[in-house]
Coordinates of C-alpha atoms in Angstrom, one line a residue:
X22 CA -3.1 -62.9 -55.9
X23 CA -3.6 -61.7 -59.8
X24 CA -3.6 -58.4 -61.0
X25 CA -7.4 -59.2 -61.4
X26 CA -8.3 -60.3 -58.6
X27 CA -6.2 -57.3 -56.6
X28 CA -8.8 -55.1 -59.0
X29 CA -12.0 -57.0 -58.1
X30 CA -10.7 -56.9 -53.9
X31 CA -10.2 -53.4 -54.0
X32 CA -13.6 -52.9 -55.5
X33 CA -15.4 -55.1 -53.0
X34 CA -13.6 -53.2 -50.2
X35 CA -13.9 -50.0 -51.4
X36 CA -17.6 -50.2 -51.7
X37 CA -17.9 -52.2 -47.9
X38 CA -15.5 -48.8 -47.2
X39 CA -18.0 -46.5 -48.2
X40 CA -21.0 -48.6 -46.8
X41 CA -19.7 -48.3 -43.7
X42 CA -18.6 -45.1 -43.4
X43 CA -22.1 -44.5 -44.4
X44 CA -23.7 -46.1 -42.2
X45 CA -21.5 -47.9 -39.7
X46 CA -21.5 -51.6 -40.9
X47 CA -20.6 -53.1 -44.4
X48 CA -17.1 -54.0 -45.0
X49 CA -17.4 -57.8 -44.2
X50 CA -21.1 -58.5 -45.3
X51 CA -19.8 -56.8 -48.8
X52 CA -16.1 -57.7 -49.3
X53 CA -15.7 -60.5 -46.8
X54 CA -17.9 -63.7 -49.1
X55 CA -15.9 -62.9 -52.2
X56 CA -12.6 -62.0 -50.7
X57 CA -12.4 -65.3 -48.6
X58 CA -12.7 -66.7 -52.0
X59 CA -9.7 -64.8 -53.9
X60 CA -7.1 -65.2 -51.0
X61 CA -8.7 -67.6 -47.9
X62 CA -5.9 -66.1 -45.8
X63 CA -7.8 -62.6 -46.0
X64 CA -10.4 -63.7 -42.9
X65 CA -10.0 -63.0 -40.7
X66 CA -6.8 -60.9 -39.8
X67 CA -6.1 -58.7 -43.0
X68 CA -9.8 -58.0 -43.6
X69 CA -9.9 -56.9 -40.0
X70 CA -6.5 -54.9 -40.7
X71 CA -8.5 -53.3 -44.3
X72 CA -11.5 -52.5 -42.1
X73 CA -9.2 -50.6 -39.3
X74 CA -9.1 -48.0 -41.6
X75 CA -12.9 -47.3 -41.5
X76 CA -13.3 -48.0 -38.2
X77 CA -10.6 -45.0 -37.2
X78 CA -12.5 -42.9 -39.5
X79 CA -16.0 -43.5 -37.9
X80 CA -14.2 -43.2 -33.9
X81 CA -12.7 -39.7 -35.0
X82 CA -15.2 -38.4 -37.2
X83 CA -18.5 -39.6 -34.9
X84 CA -16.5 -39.1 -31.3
X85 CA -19.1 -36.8 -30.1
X86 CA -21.8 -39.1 -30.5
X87 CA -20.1 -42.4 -28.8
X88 CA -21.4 -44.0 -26.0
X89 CA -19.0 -44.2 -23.3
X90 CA -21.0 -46.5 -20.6
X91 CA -22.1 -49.5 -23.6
X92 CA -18.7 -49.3 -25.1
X93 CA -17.1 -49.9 -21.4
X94 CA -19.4 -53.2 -20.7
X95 CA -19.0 -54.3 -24.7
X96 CA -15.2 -54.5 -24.2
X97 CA -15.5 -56.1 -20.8
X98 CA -17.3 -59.1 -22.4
X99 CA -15.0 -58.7 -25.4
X100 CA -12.0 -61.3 -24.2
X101 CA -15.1 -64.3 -23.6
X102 CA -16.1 -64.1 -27.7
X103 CA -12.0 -63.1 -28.7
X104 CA -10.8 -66.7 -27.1
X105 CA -14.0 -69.0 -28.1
X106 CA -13.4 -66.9 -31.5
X107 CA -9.9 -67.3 -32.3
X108 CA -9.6 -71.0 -30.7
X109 CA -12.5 -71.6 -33.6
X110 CA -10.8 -70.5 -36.9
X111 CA -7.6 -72.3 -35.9
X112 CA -9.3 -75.8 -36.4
X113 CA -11.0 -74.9 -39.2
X114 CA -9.5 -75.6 -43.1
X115 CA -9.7 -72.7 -45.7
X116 CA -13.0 -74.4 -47.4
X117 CA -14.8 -74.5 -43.7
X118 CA -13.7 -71.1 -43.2
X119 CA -15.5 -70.3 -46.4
X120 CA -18.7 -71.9 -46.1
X121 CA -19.0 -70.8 -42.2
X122 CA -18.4 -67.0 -42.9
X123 CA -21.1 -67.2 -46.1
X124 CA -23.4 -68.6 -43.5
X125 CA -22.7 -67.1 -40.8
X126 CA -23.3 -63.8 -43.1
X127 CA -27.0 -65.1 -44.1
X128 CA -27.7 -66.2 -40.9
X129 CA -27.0 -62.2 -39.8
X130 CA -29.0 -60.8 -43.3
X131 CA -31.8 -63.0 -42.2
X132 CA -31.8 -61.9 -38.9
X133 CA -31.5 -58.2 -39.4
X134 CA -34.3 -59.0 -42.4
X135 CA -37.0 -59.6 -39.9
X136 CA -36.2 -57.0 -37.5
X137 CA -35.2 -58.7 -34.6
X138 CA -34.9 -56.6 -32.0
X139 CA -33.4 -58.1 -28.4
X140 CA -34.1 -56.4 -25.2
X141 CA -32.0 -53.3 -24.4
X142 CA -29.8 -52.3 -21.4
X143 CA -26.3 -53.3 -19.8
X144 CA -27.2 -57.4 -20.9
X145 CA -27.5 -56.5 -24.5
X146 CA -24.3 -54.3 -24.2
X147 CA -22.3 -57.5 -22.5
X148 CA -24.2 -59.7 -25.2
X149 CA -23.1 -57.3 -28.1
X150 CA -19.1 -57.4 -26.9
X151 CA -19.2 -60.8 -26.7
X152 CA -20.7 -61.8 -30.0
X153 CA -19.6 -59.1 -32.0
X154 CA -15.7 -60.2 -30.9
X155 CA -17.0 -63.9 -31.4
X156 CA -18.3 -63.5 -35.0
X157 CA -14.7 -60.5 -35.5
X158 CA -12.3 -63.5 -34.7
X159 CA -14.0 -66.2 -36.8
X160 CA -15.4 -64.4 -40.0
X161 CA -14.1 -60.8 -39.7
X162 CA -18.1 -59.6 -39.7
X163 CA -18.3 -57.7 -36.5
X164 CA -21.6 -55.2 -38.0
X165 CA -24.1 -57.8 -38.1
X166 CA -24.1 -59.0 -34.3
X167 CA -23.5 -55.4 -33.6
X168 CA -26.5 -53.9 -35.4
X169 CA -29.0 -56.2 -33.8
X170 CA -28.0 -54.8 -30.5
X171 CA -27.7 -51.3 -31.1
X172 CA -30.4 -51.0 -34.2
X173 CA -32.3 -48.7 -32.3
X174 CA -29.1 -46.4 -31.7
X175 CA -28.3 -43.2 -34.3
X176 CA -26.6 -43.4 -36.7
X177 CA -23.3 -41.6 -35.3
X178 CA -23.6 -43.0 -32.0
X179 CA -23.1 -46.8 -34.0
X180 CA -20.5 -45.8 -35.8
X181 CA -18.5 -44.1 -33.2
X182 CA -18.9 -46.7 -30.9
X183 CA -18.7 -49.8 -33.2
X184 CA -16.0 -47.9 -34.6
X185 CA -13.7 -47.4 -31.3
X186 CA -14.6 -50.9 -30.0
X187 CA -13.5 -52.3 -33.5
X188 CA -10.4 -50.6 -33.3
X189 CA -9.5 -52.2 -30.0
X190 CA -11.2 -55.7 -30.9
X191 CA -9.3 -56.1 -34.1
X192 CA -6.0 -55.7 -32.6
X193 CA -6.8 -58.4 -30.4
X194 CA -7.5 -60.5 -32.8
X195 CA -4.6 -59.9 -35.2
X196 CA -2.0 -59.7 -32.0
X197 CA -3.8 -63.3 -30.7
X198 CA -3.4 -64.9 -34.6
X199 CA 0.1 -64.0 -34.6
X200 CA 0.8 -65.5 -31.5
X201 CA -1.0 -69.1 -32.3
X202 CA 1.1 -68.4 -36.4
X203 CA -2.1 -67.8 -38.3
X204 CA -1.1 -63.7 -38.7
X205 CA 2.0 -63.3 -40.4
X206 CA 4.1 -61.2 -43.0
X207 CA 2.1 -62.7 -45.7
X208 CA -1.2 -61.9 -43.8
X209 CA 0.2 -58.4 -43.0
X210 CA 1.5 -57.5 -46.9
X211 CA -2.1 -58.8 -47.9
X212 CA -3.6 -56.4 -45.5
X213 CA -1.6 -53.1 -46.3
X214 CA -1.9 -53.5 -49.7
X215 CA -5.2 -53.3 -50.2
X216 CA -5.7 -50.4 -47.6
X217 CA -5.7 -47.9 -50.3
X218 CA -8.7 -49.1 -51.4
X219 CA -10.5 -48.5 -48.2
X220 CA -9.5 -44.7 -48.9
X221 CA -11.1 -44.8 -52.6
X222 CA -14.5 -45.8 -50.6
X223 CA -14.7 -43.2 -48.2
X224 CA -15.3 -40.2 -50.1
X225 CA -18.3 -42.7 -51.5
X226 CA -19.2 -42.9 -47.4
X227 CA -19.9 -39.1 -47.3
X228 CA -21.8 -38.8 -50.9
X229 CA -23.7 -41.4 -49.6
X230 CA -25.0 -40.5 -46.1
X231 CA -27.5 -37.6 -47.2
X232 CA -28.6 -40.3 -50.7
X233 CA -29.7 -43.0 -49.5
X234 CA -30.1 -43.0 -45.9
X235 CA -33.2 -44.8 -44.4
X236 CA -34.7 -47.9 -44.9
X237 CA -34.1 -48.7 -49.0
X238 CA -30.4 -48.3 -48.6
X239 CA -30.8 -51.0 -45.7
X240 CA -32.5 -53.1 -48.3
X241 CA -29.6 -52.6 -50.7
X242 CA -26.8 -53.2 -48.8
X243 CA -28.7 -56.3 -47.0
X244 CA -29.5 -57.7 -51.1
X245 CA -25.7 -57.3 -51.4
X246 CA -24.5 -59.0 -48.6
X247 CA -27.0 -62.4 -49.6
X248 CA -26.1 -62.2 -52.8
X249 CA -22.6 -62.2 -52.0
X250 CA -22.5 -64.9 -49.4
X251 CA -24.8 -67.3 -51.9
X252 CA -22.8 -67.2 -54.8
X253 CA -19.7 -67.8 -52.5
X254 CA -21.8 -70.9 -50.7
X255 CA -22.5 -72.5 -54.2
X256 CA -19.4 -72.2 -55.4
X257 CA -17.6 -74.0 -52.4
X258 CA -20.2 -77.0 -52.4
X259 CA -20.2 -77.3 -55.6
X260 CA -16.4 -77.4 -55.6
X261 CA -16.4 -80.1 -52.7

């Protein structure tokens, strides 16, 4: 990785930092597309290492708020999306693992975009473990999946929850990619050396919470995430 392309990472995940620390989801809609791009080896184990910082933050921060009962049935279903997740990526070559996190991310922007809204209770809690450990272990873009179970949720109740079952989730993940050889000391460097940059977007988090809360900052970050993905898409068909 360039000097340049360290900068334009740690922008990307600084702003996916502060997104979600606003508002619980963000750092793989934002930073994932382009950083899969810079350094393919960043999905799905350092950008789920990068994003561990966040995720700590929210679980700490929002504890009061976190929902003890969903979070118990989302990490019993965890281990059924973790193995169909991780058995996924390693088949898949760098330029598949591209184009299947940009649409995987569109696929979840569209989705949230018409306000989908599943039925609630302990099936969307065992549905939202699942997919949300599914869609960690393959593109590293737990929020999505997340979101459309728990949209009608407050705020702090998503984060702390998504946050603590993100935490657990993720060290899953990485500890299974070691095991198969697709997490090692290259993946691990990459990962701590861009976690300063998650620290430069969490003081954005809290400036942002009271700014642009509501539904126009959903429109933003969704506008993001497309755009994002898209360019990503072209660029790897166009390539191939």
């Amino acid at each position: 990785m360039s000097v340049w392309e360290y900068i334009v990472a740690a922008l990307f995940i600084g702003a996916g930092a502060g997104t979600q620390a606003c508002i619980g989801i963000g750092m793989g809609l934002i930073a994932g597309p382009i950083l899969v791009v810079i350094e393919p080896t960043f999905v799905p184990g350092p950008m789920l290492l990068v994003a561990s910082g966040v995720n700590l933050r929210n679980a700490v921060a929002d504890r009061a708020a976190l929902n003890q009962p969903a979070l118990g049935r989302q990490l019993t279903a965890a281990p059924i999306g973790l193995v169909a997740g991780v058995a996924l990526t390693s088949t898949l070559s760098d330029r598949s693992l591209a184009i299947a996190v940009s649409i995987f991310v569109l696929v979840a922007v569209a989705v949230q975009a018409v306000g989908f809204r599943p039925p609630e209770g302990r099936r969307a809690d065992y549905a939202a473990g699942a997919g949300t450990a599914f869609s960690s272990a393959v593109a590293a873009v737990p929020g999505p999946v997340y979101a459309v179970f728990a949209s009608h949720w407050k705020p702090e109740a998503l984060r702390a929850t998504l946050g603590t079952f993100m935490v657990a989730v993720a060290a899953a993940i990485i500890a299974a990619n070691a095991v198969i050889g697709d997490f090692g000391l290259r993946q691990l460097w990459l990962g701590l050396a861009l976690l300063p940059a998650v620290a430069l977007g969490l003081p954005l988090g809290s400036w942002l919470r009271p700014r642009l809360a509501g539904p126009r900052f959903r429109i933003i970050v969704l506008s993001v995430a497309a755009s994002s993905a898209t360019v990503v898409l072209i660029r790897q068909l166009v390539s191939g």
